[in-house]
Amino acid sequence: MNITDGDASKRMWGERRAWMVHTQLEARGIHHAGVLAAMGTVPREAFVPRDVEERAYADMPLPIGWAATISQPYVVAHMSELAAVEPGDRVLEVGTGSGYQAAVLRELGAEVYSIESVPALADRARLRLEALGYDGIHVRAGDGTLGWPEAAPFAAIVVTAAPTEIPPALRDQLADGGRMVIPVGPLHIQELLVVTRRGDALQTRAIEAVAFVPMRPPMAS
Ligand code: SAH
């Protein structure tokens, strides 16, 4: 039997992905079957720059240029689990970065709206997601603190850059019963919060300490 390089490489990445799901996610208490399946499906190696490809499934964030990072796999899985996404949900992501978290949310059946402040990152993520065959993910360059009013309200909002306060527009664009997963705090260390809307009231639950890149004003293209 002939195995081409392509098949061997596909198999190697598939094995690394399965190992990541087992040792970094299941072993640390990620239970959500949909999240485990999504993390076992999205080819993380296609979302990282070539020079760090070898570490695609390592237990760490990786640099993707423009002072941005693709989050550690566990953090992506945990935030996706906390967002409690159901198929058909409209979900907003702030901080597209590589597009990896957006792809995971799409695998969970969400219609994804993702905003990135660096136009070059937004363009690359859009092209990458298209090349991988993802539809149902809308990427635009802009200021994520303003949300995406035309597509609101959102059943879930996943914020992957850290503001020092919850942006009011994001709060306003959360549907009744909707969940916002957001790191809030100063540079280097923030608290991951889950904010749930119940009518006009918001309930906030603190989850754990995290370190995200800071929320910043949009960059000119
Ligand atoms: N979710 C990404 C990782 C994002 S890193 C992934 O899966 O790869 C955080 C991203 O937020 C960076 O790309 C950064 O440029 C972006 N960002 C920072 N401030 C922002 C803002 N105000 N609006 C939108 N995106 C922002």
PDB file of C-alpha atoms and ligand atoms in Angstrom:
ATOM      1  CA  MET A   1       0.000   0.000   0.000  1.00  0.00           C
ATOM      2  CA  ASN A   2       1.224   3.466  -0.893  1.00  0.00           C
ATOM      3  CA  ILE A   3       1.036   6.193   1.699  1.00  0.00           C
ATOM      4  CA  THR A   4       1.686   9.645   0.273  1.00  0.00           C
ATOM      5  CA  ASP A   5       3.412  12.358   2.308  1.00  0.00           C
ATOM      6  CA  GLY A   6       0.070  14.162   2.524  1.00  0.00           C
ATOM      7  CA  ASP A   7      -1.625  11.173   4.155  1.00  0.00           C
ATOM      8  CA  ALA A   8       1.263  10.612   6.578  1.00  0.00           C
ATOM      9  CA  SER A   9       1.275  14.259   7.584  1.00  0.00           C
ATOM     10  CA  LYS A  10      -2.514  14.307   7.986  1.00  0.00           C
ATOM     11  CA  ARG A  11      -2.269  11.247  10.188  1.00  0.00           C
ATOM     12  CA  MET A  12       0.516  12.757  12.298  1.00  0.00           C
ATOM     13  CA  TRP A  13      -1.440  15.964  12.950  1.00  0.00           C
ATOM     14  CA  GLY A  14      -4.565  13.922  13.689  1.00  0.00           C
ATOM     15  CA  GLU A  15      -2.659  11.918  16.289  1.00  0.00           C
ATOM     16  CA  ARG A  16      -1.255  15.052  17.915  1.00  0.00           C
ATOM     17  CA  ARG A  17      -4.736  16.606  17.963  1.00  0.00           C
ATOM     18  CA  ALA A  18      -6.240  13.528  19.628  1.00  0.00           C
ATOM     19  CA  TRP A  19      -3.413  13.503  22.172  1.00  0.00           C
ATOM     20  CA  MET A  20      -4.029  17.189  22.967  1.00  0.00           C
ATOM     21  CA  VAL A  21      -7.754  16.524  23.497  1.00  0.00           C
ATOM     22  CA  HIS A  22      -6.960  13.642  25.818  1.00  0.00           C
ATOM     23  CA  THR A  23      -4.070  15.026  27.876  1.00  0.00           C
ATOM     24  CA  GLN A  24      -4.855  18.777  27.948  1.00  0.00           C
ATOM     25  CA  LEU A  25      -8.659  18.869  27.854  1.00  0.00           C
ATOM     26  CA  GLU A  26     -10.247  15.658  29.184  1.00  0.00           C
ATOM     27  CA  ALA A  27      -7.544  15.284  31.825  1.00  0.00           C
ATOM     28  CA  ARG A  28      -8.311  18.818  33.076  1.00  0.00           C
ATOM     29  CA  GLY A  29     -12.041  18.399  33.294  1.00  0.00           C
ATOM     30  CA  ILE A  30     -13.466  19.546  29.955  1.00  0.00           C
ATOM     31  CA  HIS A  31     -16.595  17.348  29.660  1.00  0.00           C
ATOM     32  CA  HIS A  32     -18.716  18.998  26.960  1.00  0.00           C
ATOM     33  CA  ALA A  33     -18.947  16.381  24.185  1.00  0.00           C
ATOM     34  CA  GLY A  34     -19.447  19.014  21.477  1.00  0.00           C
ATOM     35  CA  VAL A  35     -16.397  20.984  22.607  1.00  0.00           C
ATOM     36  CA  LEU A  36     -14.224  17.859  22.723  1.00  0.00           C
ATOM     37  CA  ALA A  37     -15.422  16.900  19.230  1.00  0.00           C
ATOM     38  CA  ALA A  38     -14.804  20.424  17.880  1.00  0.00           C
ATOM     39  CA  MET A  39     -11.304  20.557  19.384  1.00  0.00           C
ATOM     40  CA  GLY A  40     -10.668  17.117  17.890  1.00  0.00           C
ATOM     41  CA  THR A  41     -11.748  18.342  14.453  1.00  0.00           C
ATOM     42  CA  VAL A  42     -10.341  21.847  13.847  1.00  0.00           C
ATOM     43  CA  PRO A  43      -6.825  21.575  12.327  1.00  0.00           C
ATOM     44  CA  ARG A  44      -4.933  23.892  14.709  1.00  0.00           C
ATOM     45  CA  GLU A  45      -1.772  23.370  12.625  1.00  0.00           C
ATOM     46  CA  ALA A  46      -3.445  25.403   9.836  1.00  0.00           C
ATOM     47  CA  PHE A  47      -3.957  28.411  12.171  1.00  0.00           C
ATOM     48  CA  VAL A  48      -0.380  28.887  13.407  1.00  0.00           C
ATOM     49  CA  PRO A  49       2.554  30.457  11.510  1.00  0.00           C
ATOM     50  CA  ARG A  50       4.919  28.011   9.785  1.00  0.00           C
ATOM     51  CA  ASP A  51       7.817  28.820  12.119  1.00  0.00           C
ATOM     52  CA  VAL A  52       5.897  27.583  15.182  1.00  0.00           C
ATOM     53  CA  GLU A  53       3.933  24.814  13.403  1.00  0.00           C
ATOM     54  CA  GLU A  54       5.887  22.147  15.272  1.00  0.00           C
ATOM     55  CA  ARG A  55       4.294  23.434  18.517  1.00  0.00           C
ATOM     56  CA  ALA A  56       0.746  23.614  17.099  1.00  0.00           C
ATOM     57  CA  TYR A  57      -0.601  21.205  19.735  1.00  0.00           C
ATOM     58  CA  ALA A  58       1.662  22.258  22.605  1.00  0.00           C
ATOM     59  CA  ASP A  59       0.032  23.301  25.883  1.00  0.00           C
ATOM     60  CA  MET A  60       0.680  27.023  25.384  1.00  0.00           C
ATOM     61  CA  PRO A  61      -0.351  30.122  23.426  1.00  0.00           C
ATOM     62  CA  LEU A  62       1.706  30.825  20.288  1.00  0.00           C
ATOM     63  CA  PRO A  63       2.646  34.128  18.594  1.00  0.00           C
ATOM     64  CA  ILE A  64       0.750  34.896  15.369  1.00  0.00           C
ATOM     65  CA  GLY A  65       2.261  38.335  14.625  1.00  0.00           C
ATOM     66  CA  TRP A  66       0.980  41.884  15.328  1.00  0.00           C
ATOM     67  CA  ALA A  67       1.533  41.309  19.071  1.00  0.00           C
ATOM     68  CA  ALA A  68      -1.308  38.761  19.028  1.00  0.00           C
ATOM     69  CA  THR A  69      -1.389  35.122  20.090  1.00  0.00           C
ATOM     70  CA  ILE A  70      -3.497  32.056  19.363  1.00  0.00           C
ATOM     71  CA  SER A  71      -4.688  30.988  22.820  1.00  0.00           C
ATOM     72  CA  GLN A  72      -3.621  27.785  24.556  1.00  0.00           C
ATOM     73  CA  PRO A  73      -5.912  24.890  23.473  1.00  0.00           C
ATOM     74  CA  TYR A  74      -7.269  24.449  27.023  1.00  0.00           C
ATOM     75  CA  VAL A  75      -8.300  28.123  27.209  1.00  0.00           C
ATOM     76  CA  VAL A  76     -10.149  27.890  23.859  1.00  0.00           C
ATOM     77  CA  ALA A  77     -11.948  24.730  25.020  1.00  0.00           C
ATOM     78  CA  HIS A  78     -12.791  26.155  28.440  1.00  0.00           C
ATOM     79  CA  MET A  79     -14.176  29.413  27.027  1.00  0.00           C
ATOM     80  CA  SER A  80     -16.209  27.462  24.452  1.00  0.00           C
ATOM     81  CA  GLU A  81     -17.616  25.247  27.207  1.00  0.00           C
ATOM     82  CA  LEU A  82     -18.472  28.273  29.399  1.00  0.00           C
ATOM     83  CA  ALA A  83     -20.222  29.931  26.432  1.00  0.00           C
ATOM     84  CA  ALA A  84     -22.600  26.896  26.366  1.00  0.00           C
ATOM     85  CA  VAL A  85     -23.195  27.272  22.635  1.00  0.00           C
ATOM     86  CA  GLU A  86     -26.156  25.446  21.084  1.00  0.00           C
ATOM     87  CA  PRO A  87     -26.486  24.702  17.359  1.00  0.00           C
ATOM     88  CA  GLY A  88     -28.079  27.652  15.580  1.00  0.00           C
ATOM     89  CA  ASP A  89     -26.943  30.199  18.199  1.00  0.00           C
ATOM     90  CA  ARG A  90     -25.678  33.516  16.976  1.00  0.00           C
ATOM     91  CA  VAL A  91     -22.285  34.055  18.614  1.00  0.00           C
ATOM     92  CA  LEU A  92     -20.023  37.103  18.682  1.00  0.00           C
ATOM     93  CA  GLU A  93     -16.281  36.742  19.076  1.00  0.00           C
ATOM     94  CA  VAL A  94     -14.099  39.776  19.820  1.00  0.00           C
ATOM     95  CA  GLY A  95     -10.465  39.248  18.759  1.00  0.00           C
ATOM     96  CA  THR A  96     -10.456  36.988  15.665  1.00  0.00           C
ATOM     97  CA  GLY A  97      -6.662  36.604  15.729  1.00  0.00           C
ATOM     98  CA  SER A  98      -5.921  33.435  13.753  1.00  0.00           C
ATOM     99  CA  GLY A  99      -9.592  32.445  13.406  1.00  0.00           C
ATOM    100  CA  TYR A 100      -9.102  29.263  15.472  1.00  0.00           C
ATOM    101  CA  GLN A 101     -11.610  30.062  18.240  1.00  0.00           C
ATOM    102  CA  ALA A 102     -14.115  31.140  15.564  1.00  0.00           C
ATOM    103  CA  ALA A 103     -13.727  27.755  13.834  1.00  0.00           C
ATOM    104  CA  VAL A 104     -14.284  25.909  17.129  1.00  0.00           C
ATOM    105  CA  LEU A 105     -17.478  27.938  17.753  1.00  0.00           C
ATOM    106  CA  ARG A 106     -18.633  27.145  14.199  1.00  0.00           C
ATOM    107  CA  GLU A 107     -18.045  23.418  14.774  1.00  0.00           C
ATOM    108  CA  LEU A 108     -20.417  23.760  17.745  1.00  0.00           C
ATOM    109  CA  GLY A 109     -23.095  24.811  15.260  1.00  0.00           C
ATOM    110  CA  ALA A 110     -23.006  28.570  15.899  1.00  0.00           C
ATOM    111  CA  GLU A 111     -23.383  31.310  13.306  1.00  0.00           C
ATOM    112  CA  VAL A 112     -20.208  33.231  14.156  1.00  0.00           C
ATOM    113  CA  TYR A 113     -19.565  36.989  13.941  1.00  0.00           C
ATOM    114  CA  SER A 114     -15.944  37.811  14.704  1.00  0.00           C
ATOM    115  CA  ILE A 115     -14.278  41.230  14.932  1.00  0.00           C
ATOM    116  CA  GLU A 116     -10.529  41.896  14.764  1.00  0.00           C
ATOM    117  CA  SER A 117      -8.838  45.271  15.285  1.00  0.00           C
ATOM    118  CA  VAL A 118      -5.837  44.484  13.038  1.00  0.00           C
ATOM    119  CA  PRO A 119      -7.053  44.495   9.416  1.00  0.00           C
ATOM    120  CA  ALA A 120      -4.215  42.217   8.219  1.00  0.00           C
ATOM    121  CA  LEU A 121      -5.138  39.579  10.821  1.00  0.00           C
ATOM    122  CA  ALA A 122      -8.826  39.852   9.881  1.00  0.00           C
ATOM    123  CA  ASP A 123      -7.982  39.364   6.173  1.00  0.00           C
ATOM    124  CA  ARG A 124      -5.749  36.384   6.846  1.00  0.00           C
ATOM    125  CA  ALA A 125      -8.247  34.723   9.136  1.00  0.00           C
ATOM    126  CA  ARG A 126     -11.047  35.197   6.592  1.00  0.00           C
ATOM    127  CA  LEU A 127      -8.943  33.669   3.780  1.00  0.00           C
ATOM    128  CA  ARG A 128      -7.775  30.801   5.986  1.00  0.00           C
ATOM    129  CA  LEU A 129     -11.306  29.939   7.115  1.00  0.00           C
ATOM    130  CA  GLU A 130     -12.515  30.036   3.498  1.00  0.00           C
ATOM    131  CA  ALA A 131      -9.651  27.820   2.349  1.00  0.00           C
ATOM    132  CA  LEU A 132     -10.548  25.304   5.063  1.00  0.00           C
ATOM    133  CA  GLY A 133     -14.143  25.284   3.802  1.00  0.00           C
ATOM    134  CA  TYR A 134     -15.803  27.070   6.735  1.00  0.00           C
ATOM    135  CA  ASP A 135     -18.962  29.004   5.994  1.00  0.00           C
ATOM    136  CA  GLY A 136     -21.139  30.651   8.615  1.00  0.00           C
ATOM    137  CA  ILE A 137     -18.215  32.683  10.006  1.00  0.00           C
ATOM    138  CA  HIS A 138     -18.340  36.418   9.351  1.00  0.00           C
ATOM    139  CA  VAL A 139     -15.073  38.265   9.985  1.00  0.00           C
ATOM    140  CA  ARG A 140     -14.667  42.010   9.961  1.00  0.00           C
ATOM    141  CA  ALA A 141     -11.964  44.495  10.902  1.00  0.00           C
ATOM    142  CA  GLY A 142     -12.960  47.059  13.496  1.00  0.00           C
ATOM    143  CA  ASP A 143     -13.280  47.888  17.139  1.00  0.00           C
ATOM    144  CA  GLY A 144     -14.704  44.903  18.957  1.00  0.00           C
ATOM    145  CA  THR A 145     -15.615  46.966  22.010  1.00  0.00           C
ATOM    146  CA  LEU A 146     -18.508  48.302  19.914  1.00  0.00           C
ATOM    147  CA  GLY A 147     -19.775  44.805  19.130  1.00  0.00           C
ATOM    148  CA  TRP A 148     -21.714  44.038  15.942  1.00  0.00           C
ATOM    149  CA  PRO A 149     -25.039  45.862  16.446  1.00  0.00           C
ATOM    150  CA  GLU A 150     -26.620  44.747  13.126  1.00  0.00           C
ATOM    151  CA  ALA A 151     -26.305  41.081  14.109  1.00  0.00           C
ATOM    152  CA  ALA A 152     -27.256  41.475  17.813  1.00  0.00           C
ATOM    153  CA  PRO A 153     -28.575  40.105  20.099  1.00  0.00           C
ATOM    154  CA  PHE A 154     -26.130  37.245  20.653  1.00  0.00           C
ATOM    155  CA  ALA A 155     -26.760  34.032  22.565  1.00  0.00           C
ATOM    156  CA  ALA A 156     -23.079  34.058  23.477  1.00  0.00           C
ATOM    157  CA  ILE A 157     -20.191  36.525  23.305  1.00  0.00           C
ATOM    158  CA  VAL A 158     -16.615  35.262  23.574  1.00  0.00           C
ATOM    159  CA  VAL A 159     -14.016  37.969  24.138  1.00  0.00           C
ATOM    160  CA  THR A 160     -10.389  36.944  23.555  1.00  0.00           C
ATOM    161  CA  ALA A 161      -8.625  40.269  24.233  1.00  0.00           C
ATOM    162  CA  ALA A 162      -8.749  41.787  27.704  1.00  0.00           C
ATOM    163  CA  PRO A 163     -10.429  45.114  28.484  1.00  0.00           C
ATOM    164  CA  THR A 164     -10.084  46.737  31.906  1.00  0.00           C
ATOM    165  CA  GLU A 165     -13.889  47.037  32.155  1.00  0.00           C
ATOM    166  CA  ILE A 166     -16.726  45.224  30.386  1.00  0.00           C
ATOM    167  CA  PRO A 167     -17.533  47.303  27.259  1.00  0.00           C
ATOM    168  CA  PRO A 168     -21.141  48.568  27.631  1.00  0.00           C
ATOM    169  CA  ALA A 169     -22.019  47.793  23.972  1.00  0.00           C
ATOM    170  CA  LEU A 170     -21.193  44.113  24.500  1.00  0.00           C
ATOM    171  CA  ARG A 171     -23.406  43.991  27.579  1.00  0.00           C
ATOM    172  CA  ASP A 172     -26.220  45.573  25.563  1.00  0.00           C
ATOM    173  CA  GLN A 173     -25.842  43.063  22.707  1.00  0.00           C
ATOM    174  CA  LEU A 174     -26.237  40.007  24.942  1.00  0.00           C
ATOM    175  CA  ALA A 175     -29.586  38.224  24.452  1.00  0.00           C
ATOM    176  CA  ASP A 176     -31.800  37.387  27.414  1.00  0.00           C
ATOM    177  CA  GLY A 177     -30.286  34.229  28.904  1.00  0.00           C
ATOM    178  CA  GLY A 178     -27.113  34.864  26.875  1.00  0.00           C
ATOM    179  CA  ARG A 179     -23.591  34.294  28.244  1.00  0.00           C
ATOM    180  CA  MET A 180     -20.548  36.514  27.779  1.00  0.00           C
ATOM    181  CA  VAL A 181     -17.153  34.957  28.520  1.00  0.00           C
ATOM    182  CA  ILE A 182     -14.620  37.734  28.998  1.00  0.00           C
ATOM    183  CA  PRO A 183     -11.201  38.288  30.607  1.00  0.00           C
ATOM    184  CA  VAL A 184     -11.296  41.571  32.539  1.00  0.00           C
ATOM    185  CA  GLY A 185      -8.365  43.284  34.212  1.00  0.00           C
ATOM    186  CA  PRO A 186      -4.973  44.939  33.780  1.00  0.00           C
ATOM    187  CA  LEU A 187      -2.061  43.917  31.577  1.00  0.00           C
ATOM    188  CA  HIS A 188      -0.558  40.440  32.281  1.00  0.00           C
ATOM    189  CA  ILE A 189      -3.265  39.085  34.610  1.00  0.00           C
ATOM    190  CA  GLN A 190      -7.035  39.175  34.348  1.00  0.00           C
ATOM    191  CA  GLU A 191     -10.034  37.385  35.745  1.00  0.00           C
ATOM    192  CA  LEU A 192     -12.101  35.268  33.368  1.00  0.00           C
ATOM    193  CA  LEU A 193     -15.757  36.205  33.939  1.00  0.00           C
ATOM    194  CA  VAL A 194     -19.015  34.662  32.762  1.00  0.00           C
ATOM    195  CA  VAL A 195     -21.708  37.324  32.582  1.00  0.00           C
ATOM    196  CA  THR A 196     -25.263  36.023  32.107  1.00  0.00           C
ATOM    197  CA  ARG A 197     -28.196  38.259  31.204  1.00  0.00           C
ATOM    198  CA  ARG A 198     -31.497  37.656  33.005  1.00  0.00           C
ATOM    199  CA  GLY A 199     -33.860  40.298  31.660  1.00  0.00           C
ATOM    200  CA  ASP A 200     -32.361  43.634  32.632  1.00  0.00           C
ATOM    201  CA  ALA A 201     -30.116  42.083  35.294  1.00  0.00           C
ATOM    202  CA  LEU A 202     -26.607  40.701  34.744  1.00  0.00           C
ATOM    203  CA  GLN A 203     -25.133  37.907  36.863  1.00  0.00           C
ATOM    204  CA  THR A 204     -21.341  37.682  37.011  1.00  0.00           C
ATOM    205  CA  ARG A 205     -19.347  34.597  37.925  1.00  0.00           C
ATOM    206  CA  ALA A 206     -15.538  34.687  38.278  1.00  0.00           C
ATOM    207  CA  ILE A 207     -13.891  31.552  36.888  1.00  0.00           C
ATOM    208  CA  GLU A 208     -10.086  31.740  37.002  1.00  0.00           C
ATOM    209  CA  ALA A 209      -7.034  33.912  36.462  1.00  0.00           C
ATOM    210  CA  VAL A 210      -5.944  34.223  32.821  1.00  0.00           C
ATOM    211  CA  ALA A 211      -3.473  36.248  30.731  1.00  0.00           C
ATOM    212  CA  PHE A 212      -4.795  37.619  27.444  1.00  0.00           C
ATOM    213  CA  VAL A 213      -3.395  40.291  25.144  1.00  0.00           C
ATOM    214  CA  PRO A 214      -4.944  43.655  26.037  1.00  0.00           C
ATOM    215  CA  MET A 215      -7.905  45.110  24.189  1.00  0.00           C
ATOM    216  CA  ARG A 216      -6.555  47.959  22.032  1.00  0.00           C
ATOM    217  CA  PRO A 217      -7.932  50.617  19.708  1.00  0.00           C
ATOM    218  CA  PRO A 218      -8.317  49.540  16.067  1.00  0.00           C
ATOM    219  CA  MET A 219      -5.278  49.796  13.785  1.00  0.00           C
ATOM    220  CA  ALA A 220      -5.470  51.632  10.472  1.00  0.00           C
ATOM    221  CA  SER A 221      -5.243  49.329   7.443  1.00  0.00           C
TER     222      SER A 221
HETATM  223  N1  SAH B   1      -9.218  34.256  19.343  1.00  0.00           N
HETATM  224  C1  SAH B   1      -7.923  34.322  18.695  1.00  0.00           C
HETATM  225  C2  SAH B   1      -6.823  34.789  19.624  1.00  0.00           C
HETATM  226  C3  SAH B   1      -6.919  36.220  19.809  1.00  0.00           C
HETATM  227  S1  SAH B   1      -5.580  37.119  20.515  1.00  0.00           S
HETATM  228  C4  SAH B   1      -7.548  33.012  18.061  1.00  0.00           C
HETATM  229  O1  SAH B   1      -8.309  32.038  18.185  1.00  0.00           O
HETATM  230  O2  SAH B   1      -6.504  32.955  17.416  1.00  0.00           O
HETATM  231  C5  SAH B   1      -6.482  38.625  20.734  1.00  0.00           C
HETATM  232  C6  SAH B   1      -6.834  39.357  19.450  1.00  0.00           C
HETATM  233  O3  SAH B   1      -7.652  40.446  19.805  1.00  0.00           O
HETATM  234  C7  SAH B   1      -5.630  39.909  18.725  1.00  0.00           C
HETATM  235  O4  SAH B   1      -5.621  39.445  17.411  1.00  0.00           O
HETATM  236  C8  SAH B   1      -5.851  41.414  18.786  1.00  0.00           C
HETATM  237  O5  SAH B   1      -5.390  42.086  17.631  1.00  0.00           O
HETATM  238  C9  SAH B   1      -7.360  41.496  18.924  1.00  0.00           C
HETATM  239  N2  SAH B   1      -7.873  42.748  19.508  1.00  0.00           N
HETATM  240  C10 SAH B   1      -7.297  43.556  20.442  1.00  0.00           C
HETATM  241  N3  SAH B   1      -8.075  44.605  20.693  1.00  0.00           N
HETATM  242  C11 SAH B   1      -9.184  44.465  19.927  1.00  0.00           C
HETATM  243  C12 SAH B   1     -10.359  45.263  19.728  1.00  0.00           C
HETATM  244  N4  SAH B   1     -10.554  46.420  20.372  1.00  0.00           N
HETATM  245  N5  SAH B   1     -11.285  44.809  18.840  1.00  0.00           N
HETATM  246  C13 SAH B   1     -11.104  43.648  18.160  1.00  0.00           C
HETATM  247  N6  SAH B   1     -10.004  42.879  18.301  1.00  0.00           N
HETATM  248  C14 SAH B   1      -9.065  43.280  19.173  1.00  0.00           C
END
